Amino acid sequence: MTRFLSKNSRTVGLAALLALLLVATKLIQPDFGASGLESLARAVLPFAFATVGMTIVVIAGGIDLSMAAMMAVASVTAAVLMEGASDGQAAIAVLGVLVLGLVMGAINGTLIVLTRVPDIVVTLAMLFVWQGVALLILNAPGGGAAPWLRDLVVGGVVLPGLPTALTEWLPKAVLFLVIAVALIWVPIRRSRLGLMLYAIGSDQLAAFRSGIPVGLTRIVAYALAGLFAALGGLSVTMGTGIGEPIPGPYLMASVAAVVLGGVVLGGGRGGIVGPVLAVFILRLVRMDLTLLSVDPNVTAIIEGTITVAVVMFGGLLAVRGMQK
Amino acid sequence: MTALNVGPTPLARIGRFMADNPLVPLILLLVGLVALLQILQPGVVNSRWLANTIKVAIPLAMLAACQTLTMLTGGIDLSAGTVATISAFATATLTPLVGAPAAILIALSVALVIGLVNGFGVAICRVHPLIMTLGTALIASGCLLVYQRYVIATGTKIPDFLVWLGTGRTLGLPNGLFLFLPFATLVIWMQRRTGFGRLLYALGSNEAAARLSGVRSWQVLLSLYALSGAIAGLTGLLYLGVVKTPSLSLALPLDLPSVAAAVVGGTSIFGGRGGFGGTIIGALILTVLGTMLTLMQIPEGGRRILFGLIILAVTALYIRLTEQGR
């Protein structure tokens, strides 16, 4: 019960911090409004998907260093398939990219289970592989995105019956994120599979002795991470309209958000809401600093310092908790 | 995979032999790769090629020393590439201002400070080394970008000594060996013969047991990461002499290959097993592989794919073989 409470206190604290930061943003930039929120949400989207994918793997006791590279593969595949395609073809292309993500993740997981090489090493090696695949598909940024797909994440939500002045405060990108995560993660979390993911993360041997197919569950965890990487790559293409073969800074950001969001590296504990809130906070801090016209490089320093400080503080707390 | 399970007895014997002498299969692999290279492109393997390969492999092996030492305790140092870059850039930009010795001193102390920060986070705050070193790398590269704006007008100069060390040759062999041979001897001596080296293995195999036997693990880890930072700084100086143009991403491409070199060289990422000897061979293997892929004129994408797959295959094979003997 206390663990449940402390877990939720983390999420509540993060939500409060996010709200505080939004107020601060409004103070810094008085005309920060719906459009500012919209551009923030659109910028966060790939980071958020990377974070969700990373969270699932970390909960299952692993780590996936090839996240950003898989996103690059998904992004270029989508951009190449959709260039000049009709709406119907584009829809098939999107489905194909999602399946591709699942397959890439499943390959990662299968290799980890079959070779028994540590997951850090396997995903490090696969980072090179997926980077290479992305470069083979598209050598330089290019391709295109179907217009309806861009509409999916650009702008505010329009709901019939509600005034636009109200609905424009909910960016489509946020809605897209919530729906995608709710459709994929919530049913899993509620099912036996979700329990199994947490079980292999907290104690593999115990999970094995309780009759959980540990190898299969790990593969599923990595496949899910691949699926979210594909969504992240798609959102890169959706946001910019082109495919990007060089992976962005999504790996480090997603690991930082996972840790800030209260998911323990090593597995078994934490939820998906915390890391997503954390990734919004990290991006918002960055935006605020830019609004304050701080040098973007100084921004990177501050962002890194915050991350490291929080992680060190969390570590110290954990050490003190152990000594008690 | 199945073939390995058919006849366990001879294979188990081979496995045990390889587990006891981990360098033997690695050297065999290296020789095999060189032979393959010679078959693919007859005449390419000559003394010039040898000197070049050694020259390229030295910085990689030195940076991989950071990974090897930290991996012995179950850690990793992903800031090594950034630290090397910073030390190289600082040396190149400060030399016109304060002279070569002072610039090198400043560069190495910066590297040491970053290492100390890593050590503080890992040893005292108990942060996972992967996160800690990635975080400091992020901060440090931000600082580098800010610093670069202030020195953009001063111009750069690379101390002649470093150029001599990086690109010069003596008796057909690269001068980098003058730095590397003592360095490698020192590292191998340290890990095998000193108490500090033993403590690294002890912490990596079982930290709780090490602590119960009276090891002050935080002191060991703090000095380990500081040492790793210093080694990375030293590598940066050498690499500056090799590449001869300071840039903001000088040694970054070496970051992940340095991990790969240590892993291919048989150091366990979970700690307690491996050593710098294997890492040197690992660095040579990776360098030869790189040459081979370039010679075969495979596009950049294909090269990366093969590179990743080969790291994976070597590690998997190695684990299979050594586990057979247990």
XYZ file of C-alpha atoms in Angstrom:
650
model
C 0.000 0.000 0.000
C 2.766 2.440 0.917
C 4.607 1.527 -2.234
C 1.475 2.192 -4.249
C 1.110 5.585 -2.546
C 4.738 6.553 -3.004
C 4.536 5.560 -6.642
C 1.528 7.787 -7.126
C 3.033 10.643 -5.148
C 5.802 10.706 -7.725
C 3.283 11.034 -10.572
C 1.313 13.714 -8.720
C 4.520 15.589 -7.968
C 5.560 15.465 -11.618
C 2.134 16.688 -12.730
C 2.356 19.564 -10.242
C 5.836 20.412 -11.492
C 4.553 20.426 -15.067
C 1.679 22.730 -14.126
C 4.093 25.019 -12.291
C 6.352 25.132 -15.324
C 3.406 25.970 -17.578
C 2.536 28.888 -15.284
C 6.165 29.970 -15.336
C 6.108 29.841 -19.127
C 3.043 32.054 -19.154
C 4.860 34.540 -16.893
C 7.969 34.548 -19.072
C 6.035 34.867 -22.289
C 2.669 36.579 -21.652
C 1.315 35.634 -25.083
C 2.081 31.947 -24.571
C -1.224 30.318 -25.372
C -2.859 27.579 -27.339
C -0.414 27.848 -30.244
C 2.599 27.654 -27.921
C 1.129 24.608 -26.251
C 0.483 23.082 -29.657
C 4.046 23.516 -30.875
C 5.368 22.158 -27.583
C 3.188 19.064 -27.890
C 4.259 18.509 -31.479
C 7.935 18.788 -30.521
C 7.486 16.423 -27.587
C 5.661 13.728 -29.556
C 8.680 11.735 -30.853
C 10.392 12.049 -27.481
C 7.248 10.846 -25.728
C 6.926 7.753 -27.921
C 10.605 6.932 -27.437
C 10.094 7.297 -23.706
C 7.056 5.014 -23.650
C 8.929 2.335 -25.567
C 11.979 2.642 -23.351
C 9.789 2.516 -20.238
C 8.256 -0.808 -21.255
C 11.659 -2.393 -21.841
C 13.057 -1.015 -18.594
C 10.038 -2.261 -16.641
C 10.720 -5.707 -18.096
C 14.267 -5.474 -16.762
C 16.129 -4.549 -19.937
C 17.300 -1.495 -21.830
C 17.142 -0.705 -25.532
C 19.978 1.456 -26.807
C 18.779 1.052 -30.407
C 15.593 3.067 -29.788
C 16.634 6.188 -31.708
C 18.059 4.128 -34.565
C 14.802 2.170 -34.927
C 12.942 5.482 -34.995
C 15.174 6.587 -37.853
C 14.367 3.404 -39.800
C 10.633 3.917 -39.253
C 10.866 7.577 -40.207
C 12.670 7.008 -43.512
C 10.551 3.991 -44.421
C 7.383 5.997 -43.894
C 8.729 8.964 -45.830
C 9.875 6.850 -48.781
C 6.640 4.852 -48.970
C 4.412 7.882 -48.658
C 6.164 10.126 -51.157
C 3.633 10.775 -53.882
C 1.319 8.045 -52.603
C -2.438 8.419 -52.486
C -4.275 8.593 -49.159
C -5.176 4.918 -49.249
C -1.642 3.832 -50.046
C -0.346 6.083 -47.276
C -2.619 4.359 -44.781
C -1.216 0.995 -45.819
C 2.280 2.453 -45.538
C 1.568 3.565 -41.963
C 0.352 0.105 -41.062
C 3.415 -1.379 -42.720
C 5.722 0.884 -40.701
C 4.022 -0.120 -37.459
C 4.461 -3.798 -38.332
C 8.072 -3.030 -39.260
C 8.573 -1.530 -35.794
C 7.153 -4.648 -34.158
C 9.425 -6.827 -36.269
C 12.537 -4.765 -35.529
C 11.814 -4.892 -31.809
C 11.092 -8.611 -31.971
C 14.434 -9.153 -33.735
C 16.201 -7.282 -30.914
C 14.402 -9.358 -28.305
C 14.928 -12.664 -30.080
C 18.638 -11.991 -30.452
C 18.914 -11.179 -26.740
C 17.098 -14.355 -25.747
C 18.805 -16.652 -28.260
C 22.391 -15.431 -27.935
C 22.234 -14.866 -24.154
C 24.430 -11.818 -24.721
C 23.672 -8.956 -22.282
C 20.897 -6.702 -23.597
C 23.113 -3.612 -23.488
C 25.562 -5.250 -25.887
C 22.908 -6.631 -28.223
C 21.031 -3.350 -28.532
C 24.328 -1.492 -28.897
C 25.210 -3.743 -31.829
C 21.695 -3.398 -33.233
C 22.045 0.378 -32.951
C 24.694 0.154 -35.665
C 22.567 -2.254 -37.680
C 19.416 -0.104 -37.633
C 21.443 3.025 -38.341
C 22.877 1.266 -41.362
C 19.437 0.123 -42.513
C 18.126 3.688 -42.247
C 21.045 4.985 -44.305
C 20.521 2.287 -46.937
C 16.853 3.205 -47.287
C 17.473 6.932 -47.512
C 20.915 8.470 -47.736
C 19.886 12.038 -46.951
C 16.755 13.588 -45.411
C 13.955 13.353 -47.949
C 10.712 11.644 -48.907
C 7.304 12.967 -47.987
C 4.316 12.582 -45.706
C 0.657 12.268 -46.611
C -1.223 15.516 -45.863
C -3.949 13.806 -43.806
C -1.282 12.305 -41.605
C 0.188 15.710 -40.908
C -3.293 16.987 -40.041
C -3.427 14.285 -37.416
C -0.848 16.001 -35.246
C -0.827 19.618 -36.406
C -3.207 22.075 -34.743
C -5.774 21.843 -32.002
C -8.610 19.391 -31.583
C -11.892 20.359 -33.198
C -14.935 18.838 -31.526
C -18.455 19.443 -32.784
C -20.651 21.104 -30.160
C -17.788 22.639 -28.207
C -16.463 26.147 -28.928
C -13.091 26.181 -30.695
C -11.768 28.616 -28.107
C -12.007 25.782 -25.589
C -10.923 22.821 -27.697
C -7.908 24.542 -29.219
C -6.234 24.230 -25.818
C -5.973 20.498 -26.352
C -3.356 19.939 -29.051
C -4.032 17.109 -31.470
C -0.544 15.787 -30.784
C -1.416 15.185 -27.128
C -4.647 13.472 -28.119
C -2.733 11.318 -30.616
C -0.248 10.348 -27.921
C -2.933 9.538 -25.362
C -4.982 7.481 -27.822
C -1.995 5.552 -29.129
C -0.707 4.738 -25.649
C -4.188 3.932 -24.367
C -4.915 1.610 -27.293
C -1.648 -0.291 -27.000
C -0.441 -0.156 -23.421
C -3.587 -0.068 -21.265
C -5.043 -3.397 -22.469
C -1.623 -5.011 -22.020
C -1.121 -3.540 -18.572
C -4.497 -4.889 -17.490
C -3.906 -8.358 -18.870
C -1.735 -11.243 -17.778
C 0.934 -10.041 -20.189
C 1.354 -6.812 -18.248
C 1.774 -8.718 -15.025
C 4.299 -10.975 -16.725
C 6.314 -7.979 -17.950
C 6.544 -6.592 -14.425
C 7.300 -10.067 -13.064
C 10.309 -10.752 -15.296
C 11.546 -7.250 -14.519
C 11.478 -7.666 -10.769
C 12.821 -11.206 -10.495
C 13.516 -13.384 -13.508
C 14.116 -16.562 -11.552
C 10.963 -16.167 -9.504
C 9.028 -15.389 -12.675
C 10.420 -18.500 -14.355
C 9.475 -20.671 -11.387
C 5.959 -19.247 -11.422
C 5.625 -20.635 -14.924
C 6.111 -17.462 -16.928
C 7.713 -17.975 -20.359
C 10.531 -15.533 -19.586
C 12.141 -15.540 -23.029
C 8.878 -14.992 -24.862
C 7.838 -12.195 -22.521
C 11.162 -10.431 -23.050
C 10.707 -10.668 -26.814
C 7.235 -9.156 -26.442
C 8.658 -6.297 -24.346
C 11.224 -5.465 -27.019
C 8.638 -5.824 -29.784
C 6.426 -3.299 -27.970
C 9.403 -0.961 -27.672
C 9.905 -1.387 -31.425
C 6.254 -0.567 -32.041
C 6.535 2.651 -30.041
C 9.802 3.449 -31.808
C 7.886 3.116 -35.094
C 5.228 5.500 -33.763
C 8.006 7.879 -32.737
C 9.622 7.659 -36.163
C 6.235 8.224 -37.802
C 5.688 11.301 -35.677
C 9.077 12.662 -36.744
C 7.969 12.294 -40.349
C 4.519 13.674 -39.541
C 5.960 16.705 -37.767
C 8.550 17.634 -40.356
C 7.102 16.140 -43.548
C 10.360 14.360 -44.392
C 12.247 11.257 -43.320
C 15.363 11.674 -41.192
C 17.983 8.890 -41.533
C 20.295 10.230 -38.794
C 18.874 9.361 -35.355
C 17.947 12.351 -33.214
C 18.846 12.810 -29.527
C 15.999 10.548 -28.485
C 18.016 7.853 -26.725
C 19.501 9.951 -23.943
C 16.303 11.955 -23.527
C 14.181 8.838 -23.158
C 16.526 7.262 -20.604
C 16.535 10.501 -18.625
C 12.738 10.717 -18.725
C 12.367 7.094 -17.666
C 14.576 7.656 -14.637
C 12.973 11.004 -13.762
C 9.564 9.392 -14.132
C 10.290 6.973 -11.339
C 10.908 3.786 -13.290
C 13.709 1.869 -11.621
C 16.526 0.816 -13.945
C 16.722 -2.904 -13.404
C 13.017 -3.310 -13.769
C 9.825 -4.304 -12.093
C 8.684 -0.944 -10.812
C 7.123 2.218 -12.162
C 4.399 3.166 -14.597
C 4.044 4.841 -17.939
C 2.482 8.153 -16.852
C 5.481 9.337 -14.838
C 8.021 9.106 -17.667
C 5.643 10.785 -20.131
C 5.108 13.681 -17.715
C 8.863 13.814 -17.201
C 9.545 14.070 -20.916
C 7.080 16.982 -21.160
C 8.832 18.667 -18.233
C 12.249 18.262 -19.793
C 11.114 19.697 -23.116
C 9.229 22.540 -21.418
C 12.329 23.507 -19.421
C 14.186 23.624 -22.692
C 11.499 25.805 -24.288
C 11.425 28.170 -21.313
C 15.157 28.637 -21.461
C 14.907 29.359 -25.176
C 12.141 31.891 -24.461
C 14.426 33.506 -21.889
C 16.863 33.805 -24.817
C 19.439 31.659 -23.090
C 22.115 30.338 -25.428
C 20.847 26.938 -26.694
C 24.143 25.354 -25.660
C 23.738 26.638 -22.126
C 20.241 25.192 -22.319
C 21.740 21.778 -23.022
C 24.044 22.181 -20.016
C 21.173 23.138 -17.722
C 18.994 20.302 -19.026
C 21.777 17.801 -18.450
C 22.539 19.181 -15.002
C 18.895 18.919 -13.963
C 18.740 15.326 -15.179
C 21.961 14.316 -13.459
C 21.078 16.157 -10.256
C 17.668 14.493 -10.049
C 19.169 11.095 -10.733
C 21.889 11.612 -8.102
C 19.345 12.851 -5.575
C 17.148 9.837 -6.250
C 20.179 7.601 -5.827
C 21.074 9.191 -2.491
C 17.506 8.744 -1.273
C 17.602 5.090 -2.288
C 20.911 4.586 -0.461
C 19.537 6.190 2.705
C 16.388 4.118 2.417
C 18.516 0.971 2.302
C 20.510 1.932 5.369
C 17.415 2.487 7.500
C 23.894 -23.519 -32.544
C 22.649 -27.120 -32.658
C 25.972 -28.389 -33.913
C 27.543 -27.146 -30.698
C 25.280 -29.351 -28.626
C 25.881 -32.588 -30.533
C 29.286 -33.546 -29.210
C 29.671 -31.959 -25.802
C 32.887 -33.595 -24.684
C 35.464 -32.256 -27.154
C 33.622 -28.969 -27.401
C 33.471 -28.672 -23.652
C 37.211 -29.215 -23.582
C 37.727 -26.516 -26.210
C 35.393 -24.262 -24.272
C 37.290 -24.781 -21.052
C 40.587 -24.181 -22.795
C 39.237 -20.963 -24.248
C 37.792 -19.857 -20.942
C 41.220 -20.364 -19.369
C 43.075 -18.697 -22.246
C 40.638 -16.118 -23.553
C 43.307 -14.505 -25.704
C 43.843 -17.578 -27.905
C 40.532 -17.526 -29.848
C 40.787 -13.768 -30.198
C 44.256 -13.948 -31.702
C 43.076 -16.757 -33.991
C 40.187 -14.577 -35.109
C 42.531 -11.660 -35.745
C 44.889 -13.833 -37.793
C 41.920 -15.231 -39.697
C 40.671 -11.751 -40.508
C 44.080 -10.630 -41.736
C 44.298 -13.771 -43.897
C 40.854 -13.056 -45.305
C 41.902 -9.501 -46.056
C 44.954 -10.794 -47.908
C 42.786 -13.174 -49.949
C 40.264 -10.463 -50.809
C 42.890 -7.977 -51.887
C 46.247 -9.705 -52.478
C 49.223 -7.578 -51.531
C 47.359 -5.235 -49.224
C 48.927 -6.716 -46.127
C 52.395 -5.179 -45.928
C 54.471 -3.274 -43.423
C 52.885 0.028 -44.395
C 49.432 -1.411 -43.798
C 50.595 -2.842 -40.489
C 51.912 0.524 -39.306
C 48.702 2.216 -40.360
C 46.510 -0.338 -38.627
C 48.468 0.030 -35.403
C 48.277 3.794 -35.652
C 44.490 3.705 -35.995
C 44.020 1.026 -33.348
C 46.032 2.761 -30.605
C 43.560 5.556 -29.749
C 40.709 3.068 -29.931
C 42.492 0.670 -27.586
C 43.327 3.459 -25.144
C 39.757 4.681 -25.051
C 38.652 1.076 -24.654
C 40.869 0.915 -21.557
C 38.341 3.223 -19.879
C 35.575 0.792 -20.788
C 37.564 -2.269 -19.753
C 38.454 -0.946 -16.320
C 34.964 0.332 -15.574
C 33.351 -2.801 -16.994
C 35.428 -4.929 -14.613
C 33.359 -3.451 -11.790
C 30.143 -3.891 -13.761
C 30.077 -0.256 -14.902
C 30.665 1.564 -18.166
C 32.057 4.974 -19.125
C 30.096 6.440 -22.005
C 31.586 9.882 -21.408
C 35.024 8.703 -22.568
C 34.594 9.921 -26.156
C 33.356 13.320 -25.032
C 36.157 13.685 -22.494
C 38.749 12.818 -25.148
C 37.212 15.377 -27.509
C 37.220 18.083 -24.836
C 40.799 17.431 -23.871
C 41.898 17.535 -27.514
C 39.934 20.694 -28.264
C 41.142 22.457 -25.124
C 44.752 21.602 -25.908
C 44.488 22.829 -29.484
C 42.823 26.119 -28.569
C 44.829 26.894 -25.441
C 48.254 26.211 -26.912
C 48.455 29.599 -28.751
C 47.386 31.335 -25.531
C 49.380 29.709 -22.755
C 51.845 27.383 -24.468
C 51.772 23.649 -24.946
C 52.680 22.298 -21.472
C 50.165 24.483 -19.642
C 47.467 23.705 -22.218
C 48.008 19.968 -21.851
C 47.952 20.289 -18.080
C 44.658 22.201 -18.174
C 43.149 19.704 -20.633
C 44.099 16.742 -18.475
C 42.778 18.365 -15.306
C 39.452 19.037 -17.022
C 39.332 15.355 -17.994
C 40.143 14.395 -14.413
C 37.385 16.643 -13.062
C 34.773 15.077 -15.352
C 35.990 11.669 -14.225
C 35.658 12.751 -10.588
C 32.089 13.923 -11.185
C 31.295 10.527 -12.729
C 32.930 8.843 -9.771
C 30.998 10.967 -7.297
C 27.702 10.046 -8.935
C 28.490 6.361 -9.273
C 30.329 5.787 -6.001
C 28.516 8.042 -3.550
C 25.077 8.621 -5.059
C 24.953 5.072 -6.453
C 23.609 6.207 -9.830
C 23.772 3.607 -12.594
C 27.084 4.257 -14.423
C 25.360 4.184 -17.819
C 23.075 7.061 -16.852
C 25.695 8.981 -14.915
C 28.319 8.950 -17.643
C 25.793 9.687 -20.406
C 24.563 12.636 -18.335
C 28.006 14.088 -17.707
C 28.805 13.589 -21.387
C 25.731 15.652 -22.264
C 26.669 18.431 -19.831
C 30.321 18.409 -20.821
C 29.584 18.628 -24.543
C 27.267 21.565 -23.819
C 30.096 23.266 -21.944
C 32.422 22.562 -24.852
C 30.043 24.293 -27.271
C 29.847 27.341 -25.008
C 33.613 27.390 -24.527
C 34.118 27.186 -28.274
C 32.314 30.513 -28.758
C 34.878 32.264 -26.572
C 37.962 30.884 -28.251
C 36.721 31.000 -31.822
C 38.992 33.976 -32.559
C 42.189 32.686 -30.984
C 42.851 30.048 -33.619
C 44.273 26.632 -32.942
C 47.708 25.145 -32.766
C 48.641 21.554 -32.217
C 51.830 21.035 -30.211
C 54.562 19.604 -32.438
C 55.215 16.914 -29.891
C 51.675 15.544 -30.285
C 51.919 15.576 -34.072
C 55.183 13.666 -33.822
C 53.528 11.187 -31.481
C 50.410 10.856 -33.586
C 51.726 10.671 -37.134
C 55.491 10.167 -36.980
C 57.211 6.852 -37.561
C 60.296 5.252 -36.149
C 61.709 2.168 -37.898
C 58.458 1.873 -39.828
C 56.339 1.685 -36.714
C 54.124 4.545 -35.533
C 55.481 6.724 -32.734
C 52.215 6.328 -30.864
C 53.684 3.079 -29.580
C 56.074 5.139 -27.426
C 53.032 6.229 -25.465
C 50.974 3.105 -25.870
C 53.458 0.397 -24.859
C 54.239 1.900 -21.426
C 50.556 2.714 -21.022
C 49.413 -0.820 -21.815
C 52.104 -2.340 -19.607
C 51.049 -0.094 -16.757
C 47.346 -0.885 -17.140
C 47.910 -4.641 -17.388
C 50.337 -4.549 -14.465
C 47.831 -2.538 -12.461
C 44.894 -4.838 -13.116
C 46.881 -8.026 -12.464
C 49.443 -7.217 -9.811
C 48.165 -4.350 -7.687
C 45.592 -4.354 -4.918
C 43.573 -1.799 -6.836
C 43.278 -4.156 -9.791
C 42.194 -7.026 -7.563
C 39.589 -4.781 -5.953
C 38.127 -4.000 -9.382
C 37.611 -7.710 -10.079
C 36.305 -8.247 -6.541
C 33.745 -5.462 -6.827
C 32.658 -6.715 -10.233
C 32.182 -10.335 -9.206
C 30.301 -9.669 -5.992
C 30.056 -6.210 -4.570
C 28.267 -7.278 -1.398
C 30.930 -9.859 -0.629
C 33.690 -7.347 -1.358
C 32.101 -4.844 0.976
C 31.679 -7.413 3.720
C 35.364 -8.254 3.449
C 36.162 -4.663 4.256
C 36.507 -3.018 0.841
C 35.496 0.622 0.893
C 33.817 0.391 -2.465
C 33.166 4.117 -2.835
C 36.864 4.926 -2.663
C 37.661 2.313 -5.293
C 34.881 3.475 -7.632
C 35.714 7.157 -7.181
C 39.349 6.644 -8.077
C 38.395 4.249 -10.897
C 36.184 6.784 -12.677
C 38.717 9.569 -12.082
C 41.366 7.330 -13.626
C 39.057 6.555 -16.519
C 38.570 10.277 -17.124
C 42.326 10.833 -17.081
C 42.902 8.000 -19.559
C 40.236 9.433 -21.848
C 41.950 12.830 -21.639
C 45.280 11.284 -22.546
C 43.651 9.500 -25.488
C 42.275 12.826 -26.668
C 45.795 14.295 -26.753
C 47.108 11.401 -28.810
C 44.104 11.418 -31.130
C 44.594 15.133 -31.722
C 48.072 14.322 -33.007
C 46.671 11.557 -35.234
C 43.826 13.558 -36.774
C 45.611 16.946 -36.682
C 42.388 18.977 -36.938
C 40.570 19.793 -33.707
C 36.809 19.588 -34.000
C 33.854 19.503 -31.677
C 33.115 15.861 -32.433
C 36.697 14.622 -32.725
C 36.630 11.419 -30.713
C 32.868 10.944 -30.512
C 32.829 8.341 -33.317
C 35.166 6.263 -31.118
C 32.746 6.167 -28.205
C 30.639 3.135 -29.075
C 33.451 1.270 -30.886
C 35.476 1.537 -27.664
C 32.718 -0.343 -25.854
C 32.653 -2.803 -28.731
C 36.429 -3.313 -28.527
C 36.229 -4.153 -24.837
C 33.258 -6.482 -25.361
C 34.820 -8.255 -28.345
C 38.000 -8.522 -26.275
C 36.165 -10.703 -23.801
C 35.493 -8.312 -20.937
C 32.149 -9.084 -19.368
C 29.814 -6.114 -19.226
C 28.486 -7.483 -15.917
C 31.897 -7.261 -14.330
C 34.495 -9.500 -12.811
C 35.838 -11.025 -16.029
C 38.171 -9.875 -18.763
C 41.212 -7.694 -19.028
C 43.057 -5.110 -21.053
C 45.065 -7.688 -23.026
C 41.917 -8.910 -24.738
C 40.784 -5.355 -25.329
C 43.939 -4.531 -27.301
C 43.260 -7.507 -29.578
C 39.611 -6.431 -29.746
C 40.641 -2.966 -30.926
C 42.918 -4.513 -33.573
C 40.097 -6.811 -34.733
C 37.716 -3.864 -35.097
C 40.313 -1.847 -37.003
C 41.043 -4.704 -39.416
C 37.317 -5.189 -39.882
C 36.913 -1.510 -40.670
C 39.656 -1.707 -43.319
C 38.098 -4.791 -44.810
C 34.657 -3.235 -45.090
C 36.141 -0.112 -46.656
C 38.138 -2.169 -49.163
C 35.060 -4.088 -50.192
C 33.500 -0.734 -51.115
C 30.338 -1.367 -49.195
C 28.198 1.765 -48.752
C 28.206 3.454 -45.360
C 24.871 1.932 -44.374
C 25.974 -1.603 -45.181
C 29.244 -1.066 -43.302
C 27.388 -0.125 -40.148
C 25.077 -3.131 -40.476
C 27.980 -5.537 -40.883
C 29.884 -3.875 -38.043
C 26.944 -4.329 -35.675
C 26.272 -7.907 -36.738
C 29.915 -8.890 -36.377
C 30.163 -7.473 -32.854
C 27.052 -9.418 -31.972
C 28.235 -12.635 -33.595
C 31.678 -12.512 -31.965
C 30.240 -11.833 -28.523
C 27.589 -14.535 -28.865
C 30.111 -17.099 -30.054
C 32.480 -16.178 -27.274
C 29.794 -16.572 -24.614
C 28.678 -19.916 -26.099
C 32.208 -21.290 -26.140
C 33.202 -20.177 -22.668
C 29.929 -21.322 -21.128
C 30.394 -24.818 -22.588
C 33.304 -25.401 -20.273
C 31.370 -24.695 -17.095
